mmCIF file of C-alpha atoms and ligand atoms in Angstrom:
data_model
loop_
_atom_site.group_PDB
_atom_site.id
_atom_site.type_symbol
_atom_site.label_atom_id
_atom_site.label_comp_id
_atom_site.label_asym_id
_atom_site.label_seq_id
_atom_site.Cartn_x
_atom_site.Cartn_y
_atom_site.Cartn_z
ATOM 1 C CA MET K 138 1.354 7.962 -18.107
ATOM 2 C CA GLY K 139 2.193 9.908 -20.782
ATOM 3 C CA GLY K 140 1.285 13.264 -20.371
ATOM 4 C CA ARG K 141 -2.430 13.097 -20.709
ATOM 5 C CA ASP K 142 -2.778 16.530 -20.294
ATOM 6 C CA ALA K 143 -0.767 18.742 -21.775
ATOM 7 C CA THR K 144 -1.601 21.514 -20.136
ATOM 8 C CA MET K 145 -2.022 20.537 -16.273
ATOM 9 C CA VAL K 146 1.436 22.155 -15.150
ATOM 10 C CA LEU K 147 2.421 19.011 -12.523
ATOM 11 C CA LEU K 148 5.910 21.254 -11.968
ATOM 12 C CA ASP K 149 5.828 24.349 -12.238
ATOM 13 C CA GLU K 150 9.548 26.886 -12.227
ATOM 14 C CA ASN K 151 8.969 27.639 -8.452
ATOM 15 C CA GLY K 152 9.756 22.961 -7.704
ATOM 16 C CA VAL K 153 5.636 23.063 -6.228
ATOM 17 C CA ARG K 154 3.740 20.467 -7.767
ATOM 18 C CA CYS K 155 0.013 20.399 -8.796
ATOM 19 C CA ASP K 156 -1.569 19.828 -5.082
ATOM 20 C CA GLY K 157 1.227 22.203 -3.673
ATOM 21 C CA ARG K 158 3.544 20.269 -2.453
ATOM 22 C CA LYS K 159 7.863 20.287 -2.958
ATOM 23 C CA ILE K 160 9.265 17.221 -4.539
ATOM 24 C CA ASP K 161 10.147 14.879 -1.870
ATOM 25 C CA GLU K 162 7.248 15.256 -0.006
ATOM 26 C CA THR K 163 4.647 12.981 0.570
ATOM 27 C CA ARG K 164 0.696 13.726 1.198
ATOM 28 C CA ARG K 165 -0.517 14.185 4.552
ATOM 29 C CA ILE K 166 -0.822 10.262 6.328
ATOM 30 C CA MET K 167 -2.463 8.841 9.285
ATOM 31 C CA ILE K 168 -2.370 6.099 10.291
ATOM 32 C CA ARG K 169 -5.178 4.303 13.047
ATOM 33 C CA ALA K 170 -4.939 0.637 14.464
ATOM 34 C CA GLY K 171 -7.767 -1.151 15.034
ATOM 35 C CA GLY K 172 -11.112 -0.194 14.977
ATOM 36 C CA LEU K 173 -13.215 -3.446 12.709
ATOM 37 C CA LYS K 174 -14.504 -4.843 16.570
ATOM 38 C CA ASN K 175 -14.917 -7.838 13.996
ATOM 39 C CA ALA K 176 -12.045 -8.683 12.937
ATOM 40 C CA ASP K 177 -8.598 -10.122 14.970
ATOM 41 C CA GLY K 178 -6.637 -6.869 13.604
ATOM 42 C CA SER K 179 -7.743 -4.118 10.988
ATOM 43 C CA ALA K 180 -5.706 -0.551 10.328
ATOM 44 C CA TYR K 181 -7.369 2.240 8.786
ATOM 45 C CA ILE K 182 -5.524 4.664 6.591
ATOM 46 C CA GLU K 183 -5.912 8.538 5.305
ATOM 47 C CA PHE K 184 -3.107 8.386 2.517
ATOM 48 C CA GLY K 185 -3.695 11.903 1.117
ATOM 49 C CA ASP K 186 -7.523 11.757 -0.598
ATOM 50 C CA ASN K 187 -7.397 8.000 0.215
ATOM 51 C CA LYS K 188 -9.095 5.865 2.312
ATOM 52 C CA ILE K 189 -8.668 2.032 2.682
ATOM 53 C CA LEU K 190 -9.762 -0.314 5.986
ATOM 54 C CA VAL K 191 -7.872 -3.295 6.211
ATOM 55 C CA GLY K 192 -9.591 -6.566 8.176
ATOM 56 C CA VAL K 193 -7.562 -8.860 8.815
ATOM 57 C CA PHE K 194 -8.305 -12.577 10.070
ATOM 58 C CA GLY K 195 -6.516 -15.487 11.105
ATOM 59 C CA PRO K 196 -4.185 -17.658 11.688
ATOM 60 C CA ARG K 197 -7.813 -20.182 10.576
ATOM 61 C CA ASP K 198 -8.775 -23.407 9.401
ATOM 62 C CA VAL K 199 -8.963 -23.377 5.520
ATOM 63 C CA HIS K 200 -11.289 -24.064 3.457
ATOM 64 C CA PRO K 201 -11.470 -25.936 1.281
ATOM 65 C CA LYS K 202 -9.288 -27.836 2.821
ATOM 66 C CA HIS K 203 -7.122 -28.677 0.147
ATOM 67 C CA MET K 204 -5.817 -25.456 -0.618
ATOM 68 C CA SER K 205 -4.352 -25.719 3.148
ATOM 69 C CA ASN K 206 -0.637 -26.428 3.252
ATOM 70 C CA THR K 207 0.550 -29.394 5.919
ATOM 71 C CA ASP K 208 3.569 -27.560 5.964
ATOM 72 C CA THR K 209 3.257 -23.866 6.513
ATOM 73 C CA GLY K 210 0.688 -21.501 6.470
ATOM 74 C CA ILE K 211 -0.548 -18.852 3.530
ATOM 75 C CA LEU K 212 -1.555 -15.026 2.773
ATOM 76 C CA ARG K 213 -5.060 -14.744 1.372
ATOM 77 C CA VAL K 214 -5.766 -11.246 0.075
ATOM 78 C CA ARG K 215 -8.110 -9.499 -0.708
ATOM 79 C CA TYR K 216 -8.206 -5.150 -2.417
ATOM 80 C CA HIS K 217 -11.413 -4.349 -3.320
ATOM 81 C CA MET K 218 -12.418 -1.025 -4.474
ATOM 82 C CA GLU K 219 -16.310 0.824 -3.486
ATOM 83 C CA PRO K 220 -17.989 1.700 -6.669
ATOM 84 C CA PHE K 221 -18.002 5.082 -5.113
ATOM 85 C CA SER K 222 -14.084 5.138 -3.967
ATOM 86 C CA VAL K 223 -13.783 7.315 -7.760
ATOM 87 C CA GLY K 224 -15.354 9.858 -9.801
ATOM 88 C CA GLU K 225 -16.999 7.131 -12.187
ATOM 89 C CA ARG K 226 -19.094 5.090 -10.373
ATOM 90 C CA LYS K 227 -16.663 1.206 -10.598
ATOM 91 C CA ASN K 228 -18.446 -1.622 -12.002
ATOM 92 C CA PRO K 229 -19.190 -3.565 -8.393
ATOM 93 C CA ALA K 230 -17.481 -6.651 -10.416
ATOM 94 C CA PRO K 231 -13.370 -7.438 -9.359
ATOM 95 C CA SER K 232 -11.484 -6.333 -12.288
ATOM 96 C CA ARG K 233 -9.402 -7.590 -13.101
ATOM 97 C CA ARG K 234 -6.955 -4.751 -11.757
ATOM 98 C CA GLU K 235 -8.432 -5.349 -9.124
ATOM 99 C CA ILE K 236 -7.183 -9.281 -9.082
ATOM 100 C CA GLU K 237 -3.928 -7.669 -10.075
ATOM 101 C CA ILE K 238 -2.870 -5.836 -7.128
ATOM 102 C CA SER K 239 -4.592 -7.887 -4.759
ATOM 103 C CA LYS K 240 -1.694 -10.736 -5.771
ATOM 104 C CA VAL K 241 1.043 -7.825 -5.545
ATOM 105 C CA ILE K 242 -0.245 -7.061 -2.014
ATOM 106 C CA LYS K 243 0.237 -10.938 -1.288
ATOM 107 C CA GLU K 244 3.685 -11.459 -2.495
ATOM 108 C CA ALA K 245 4.389 -8.035 -1.047
ATOM 109 C CA LEU K 246 4.048 -8.580 2.410
ATOM 110 C CA GLU K 247 4.716 -12.780 2.465
ATOM 111 C CA PRO K 248 8.373 -11.842 2.966
ATOM 112 C CA ALA K 249 7.581 -10.570 5.799
ATOM 113 C CA VAL K 250 4.419 -12.264 7.557
ATOM 114 C CA MET K 251 5.957 -15.907 9.074
ATOM 115 C CA LEU K 252 3.461 -18.089 7.922
ATOM 116 C CA GLU K 253 5.660 -21.230 8.947
ATOM 117 C CA LYS K 254 4.917 -20.582 12.180
ATOM 118 C CA PHE K 255 0.970 -21.916 11.680
ATOM 119 C CA PRO K 256 0.877 -24.601 9.600
ATOM 120 C CA ARG K 257 -2.628 -25.670 7.304
ATOM 121 C CA THR K 258 -3.451 -22.255 8.174
ATOM 122 C CA ALA K 259 -4.737 -19.064 6.211
ATOM 123 C CA VAL K 260 -4.676 -15.138 7.038
ATOM 124 C CA ASP K 261 -7.296 -13.378 5.714
ATOM 125 C CA VAL K 262 -6.408 -10.222 4.986
ATOM 126 C CA PHE K 263 -9.450 -7.908 3.058
ATOM 127 C CA ILE K 264 -8.767 -4.260 1.826
ATOM 128 C CA GLU K 265 -11.354 -1.797 0.899
ATOM 129 C CA VAL K 266 -10.813 0.853 -0.739
ATOM 130 C CA LEU K 267 -13.602 3.194 0.011
ATOM 131 C CA GLN K 268 -11.903 6.387 -1.019
ATOM 132 C CA ALA K 269 -9.569 6.128 -4.627
ATOM 133 C CA ASP K 270 -6.859 9.035 -5.212
ATOM 134 C CA GLY K 271 -3.278 7.236 -7.078
ATOM 135 C CA GLY K 272 -1.638 4.743 -5.011
ATOM 136 C CA THR K 273 -4.298 3.410 -3.579
ATOM 137 C CA ARG K 274 -0.965 -0.517 -3.731
ATOM 138 C CA CYS K 275 0.770 1.259 -1.448
ATOM 139 C CA ALA K 276 -1.391 3.157 1.017
ATOM 140 C CA ALA K 277 -2.974 -0.922 1.181
ATOM 141 C CA LEU K 278 0.125 -1.808 1.963
ATOM 142 C CA THR K 279 0.970 0.110 4.845
ATOM 143 C CA ALA K 280 -2.403 -0.299 6.965
ATOM 144 C CA ALA K 281 -2.103 -4.247 6.158
ATOM 145 C CA SER K 282 0.976 -4.434 7.894
ATOM 146 C CA VAL K 283 0.024 -2.333 10.286
ATOM 147 C CA ALA K 284 -3.333 -4.794 10.989
ATOM 148 C CA LEU K 285 -1.367 -7.322 10.125
ATOM 149 C CA ALA K 286 0.486 -6.286 13.508
ATOM 150 C CA ASP K 287 -2.466 -5.905 15.603
ATOM 151 C CA ALA K 288 -3.460 -8.771 14.743
ATOM 152 C CA GLY K 289 -0.153 -10.204 16.447
ATOM 153 C CA ILE K 290 0.242 -12.200 13.289
ATOM 154 C CA PRO K 291 4.457 -12.278 14.008
ATOM 155 C CA MET K 292 6.404 -10.693 11.388
ATOM 156 C CA ARG K 293 9.653 -10.405 9.575
ATOM 157 C CA ASP K 294 9.579 -6.205 10.426
ATOM 158 C CA MET K 295 6.351 -4.354 8.475
ATOM 159 C CA VAL K 296 6.652 -3.312 5.147
ATOM 160 C CA ALA K 297 6.055 -0.041 4.661
ATOM 161 C CA ALA K 298 4.804 1.468 0.689
ATOM 162 C CA VAL K 299 5.012 4.893 -0.759
ATOM 163 C CA ALA K 300 5.492 5.368 -4.314
ATOM 164 C CA SER K 301 8.364 7.977 -7.007
ATOM 165 C CA GLY K 302 7.585 8.430 -9.892
ATOM 166 C CA LYS K 303 9.233 11.094 -13.007
ATOM 167 C CA VAL K 304 6.855 14.047 -13.613
ATOM 168 C CA ALA K 305 8.844 16.870 -16.240
ATOM 169 C CA ASP K 306 11.731 15.261 -16.408
ATOM 170 C CA THR K 307 11.819 14.929 -12.220
ATOM 171 C CA ILE K 308 11.930 12.589 -9.589
ATOM 172 C CA ILE K 309 9.566 13.202 -6.866
ATOM 173 C CA LEU K 310 7.887 11.311 -3.979
ATOM 174 C CA ASP K 311 4.766 9.982 -3.506
ATOM 175 C CA VAL K 312 2.906 9.943 -6.526
ATOM 176 C CA ASN K 313 -0.647 11.342 -6.499
ATOM 177 C CA ASN K 314 -2.919 11.127 -8.928
ATOM 178 C CA GLU K 315 -3.618 13.665 -11.921
ATOM 179 C CA GLU K 316 0.918 13.759 -11.827
ATOM 180 C CA ASP K 317 0.115 9.668 -12.288
ATOM 181 C CA GLN K 318 -1.835 9.953 -14.880
ATOM 182 C CA ALA K 319 -0.084 12.736 -16.952
ATOM 183 C CA GLY K 320 3.173 12.224 -15.788
ATOM 184 C CA GLN K 321 5.934 10.268 -16.256
ATOM 185 C CA ALA K 322 6.459 7.385 -15.116
ATOM 186 C CA ASP K 323 4.866 5.993 -11.398
ATOM 187 C CA MET K 324 7.113 3.101 -9.340
ATOM 188 C CA PRO K 325 5.745 1.614 -6.500
ATOM 189 C CA ILE K 326 7.991 0.872 -3.645
ATOM 190 C CA GLY K 327 7.144 -1.697 -0.471
ATOM 191 C CA TYR K 328 10.448 -1.592 1.848
ATOM 192 C CA MET K 329 10.774 -3.601 5.451
ATOM 193 C CA PRO K 330 13.364 -0.806 6.638
ATOM 194 C CA SER K 331 14.377 -3.281 10.117
ATOM 195 C CA LEU K 332 15.237 -5.574 7.263
ATOM 196 C CA ASN K 333 16.517 -3.270 4.723
ATOM 197 C CA LYS K 334 14.836 -5.665 1.763
ATOM 198 C CA ILE K 335 12.432 -4.179 -0.710
ATOM 199 C CA THR K 336 9.761 -6.644 -1.518
ATOM 200 C CA LEU K 337 7.555 -4.882 -4.717
ATOM 201 C CA LEU K 338 8.891 -2.339 -7.366
ATOM 202 C CA GLN K 339 6.801 -1.473 -10.323
ATOM 203 C CA LEU K 340 6.963 0.442 -12.770
ATOM 204 C CA ASP K 341 5.093 1.956 -15.491
ATOM 205 C CA GLY K 342 6.689 4.931 -17.691
ATOM 206 C CA VAL K 343 10.287 4.670 -18.569
ATOM 207 C CA LEU K 344 13.704 5.618 -16.667
ATOM 208 C CA THR K 345 17.268 5.959 -17.370
ATOM 209 C CA PRO K 346 19.237 3.536 -15.619
ATOM 210 C CA ASP K 347 20.023 6.721 -13.549
ATOM 211 C CA GLU K 348 16.485 7.789 -12.973
ATOM 212 C CA TYR K 349 16.213 4.475 -12.214
ATOM 213 C CA LYS K 350 18.251 4.089 -9.073
ATOM 214 C CA LYS K 351 17.177 7.397 -8.462
ATOM 215 C CA CYS K 352 13.844 6.640 -7.801
ATOM 216 C CA VAL K 353 14.198 3.484 -6.185
ATOM 217 C CA ASP K 354 16.290 6.199 -3.719
ATOM 218 C CA VAL K 355 13.610 8.875 -3.048
ATOM 219 C CA GLY K 356 11.291 5.936 -2.644
ATOM 220 C CA VAL K 357 13.744 4.569 0.334
ATOM 221 C CA LYS K 358 13.094 7.062 1.675
ATOM 222 C CA GLY K 359 9.947 7.621 1.348
ATOM 223 C CA CYS K 360 8.982 4.571 3.138
ATOM 224 C CA LYS K 361 11.365 5.297 6.529
ATOM 225 C CA ILE K 362 9.076 7.818 6.794
ATOM 226 C CA VAL K 363 5.920 5.738 6.238
ATOM 227 C CA TYR K 364 7.966 3.555 8.753
ATOM 228 C CA GLU K 365 7.324 5.838 11.703
ATOM 229 C CA LEU K 366 4.263 5.813 10.909
ATOM 230 C CA GLN K 367 2.993 3.090 11.453
ATOM 231 C CA LYS K 368 4.471 2.199 14.745
ATOM 232 C CA LYS K 369 3.058 4.784 16.368
ATOM 233 C CA ALA K 370 -0.746 4.341 15.107
ATOM 234 C CA LEU K 371 0.911 0.769 17.001
ATOM 235 C CA LYS K 372 1.881 2.783 19.674
ATOM 236 C CA ASP K 373 -0.606 4.559 20.008
ATOM 237 C CA LYS K 374 -3.047 1.993 20.264
ATOM 238 C CA TYR K 375 -1.219 -0.690 22.580
ATOM 239 C CA PHE K 376 0.665 2.259 24.515
ATOM 240 C CA GLY K 377 -1.220 5.905 24.219
ATOM 241 C CA ASN K 378 -5.136 6.994 24.747
ATOM 242 C CA GLY K 379 -5.815 6.007 20.492
ATOM 243 C CA GLY K 380 -7.138 2.630 19.568
ATOM 244 C CA ASP K 381 -9.556 0.734 21.098
HETATM 245 P P1 LIG D 667 -2.416 2.577 -7.710
HETATM 246 O O1 LIG D 667 -4.349 2.837 -7.422
HETATM 247 O O2 LIG D 667 -1.756 1.525 -6.942
HETATM 248 O O3 LIG D 667 -1.778 4.177 -8.191
HETATM 249 P P2 LIG D 667 -3.436 2.727 -10.685
HETATM 250 O O4 LIG D 667 -1.711 3.050 -10.954
HETATM 251 O O5 LIG D 667 -3.396 1.267 -11.116
HETATM 252 O O6 LIG D 667 -3.236 1.443 -8.634
HETATM 253 O O7 LIG D 667 -4.569 3.380 -10.302
HETATM 254 C C1 LIG D 667 -4.656 4.000 -10.330
HETATM 255 C C2 LIG D 667 -5.966 5.978 -9.705
HETATM 256 O O8 LIG D 667 -6.762 5.020 -10.384
HETATM 257 C C3 LIG D 667 -6.460 4.975 -8.935
HETATM 258 O O9 LIG D 667 -5.534 5.270 -7.255
HETATM 259 C C4 LIG D 667 -7.633 5.414 -9.046
HETATM 260 O O10 LIG D 667 -7.197 7.013 -8.043
HETATM 261 C C5 LIG D 667 -7.733 5.799 -10.472
HETATM 262 N N1 LIG D 667 -8.576 4.481 -10.356
HETATM 263 C C6 LIG D 667 -8.540 3.098 -10.827
HETATM 264 N N2 LIG D 667 -9.269 1.932 -11.214
HETATM 265 C C7 LIG D 667 -10.299 2.962 -11.649
HETATM 266 C C8 LIG D 667 -11.872 2.737 -11.877
HETATM 267 N N3 LIG D 667 -12.427 1.889 -12.612
HETATM 268 N N4 LIG D 667 -11.920 4.012 -12.466
HETATM 269 C C9 LIG D 667 -12.226 5.071 -12.656
HETATM 270 N N5 LIG D 667 -10.808 6.046 -11.814
HETATM 271 C C10 LIG D 667 -9.965 4.134 -11.440
#
């Protein structure tokens, strides 16, 4: 954040971004429901150059037992980046960032999952980032929602996610890695469109109150686009010829 690369043109005079997109355009998004034979539910997402696989297991018994809750089920999320997922090899040990993102995604999914329907059990969500290019938490949250639905876990809605942000004093949709590094703000948003509820909102950078509102609006509009692709992935698996 904060203009680290002063030479990079993040937005040219025609309103074209460093990767050729318009200000309100997402990267190419491809979501596939299913694919992992040994998981109860799974999904794979390509969000620009992000490539992420999610496996869901459960509801299942909790070990150790004292971690279970007699009134409700629990959700456990592990976000993990492969060492080869970024240009410079990442240390395979869990980083503080991975622990934080695991928690953020768990808290963003909890309002969506009807945990009260399966007390004493756990639902485990394993997120494997195969390739990272800015916005992995949003892409992972989006894929995790599809994988939970694919596992047949009762849900109030799916959480769709995308980041909005600010580069060259302009609010943009779907912040890529360069824009995240050299831009002015990054706002990951997770949103349940049918319930009109935001379950994830973070902000890295500085915005005026008006820019903040615009960022939320642009992000929510982007989530609605992502949501259609989530539903399509499930329809393709269960009613079309995609999936397994
Ligand atoms: P998000 O992926 O949700 O945007 P961050 O803002 O923390 O989360 O990370 C932005 C991007 O920085 C990641 O998507 C990834 O491309 C890159 N990145 C994260 N961790 C590392 C790392 N250890 N080494 C190199 N690049 C990294």
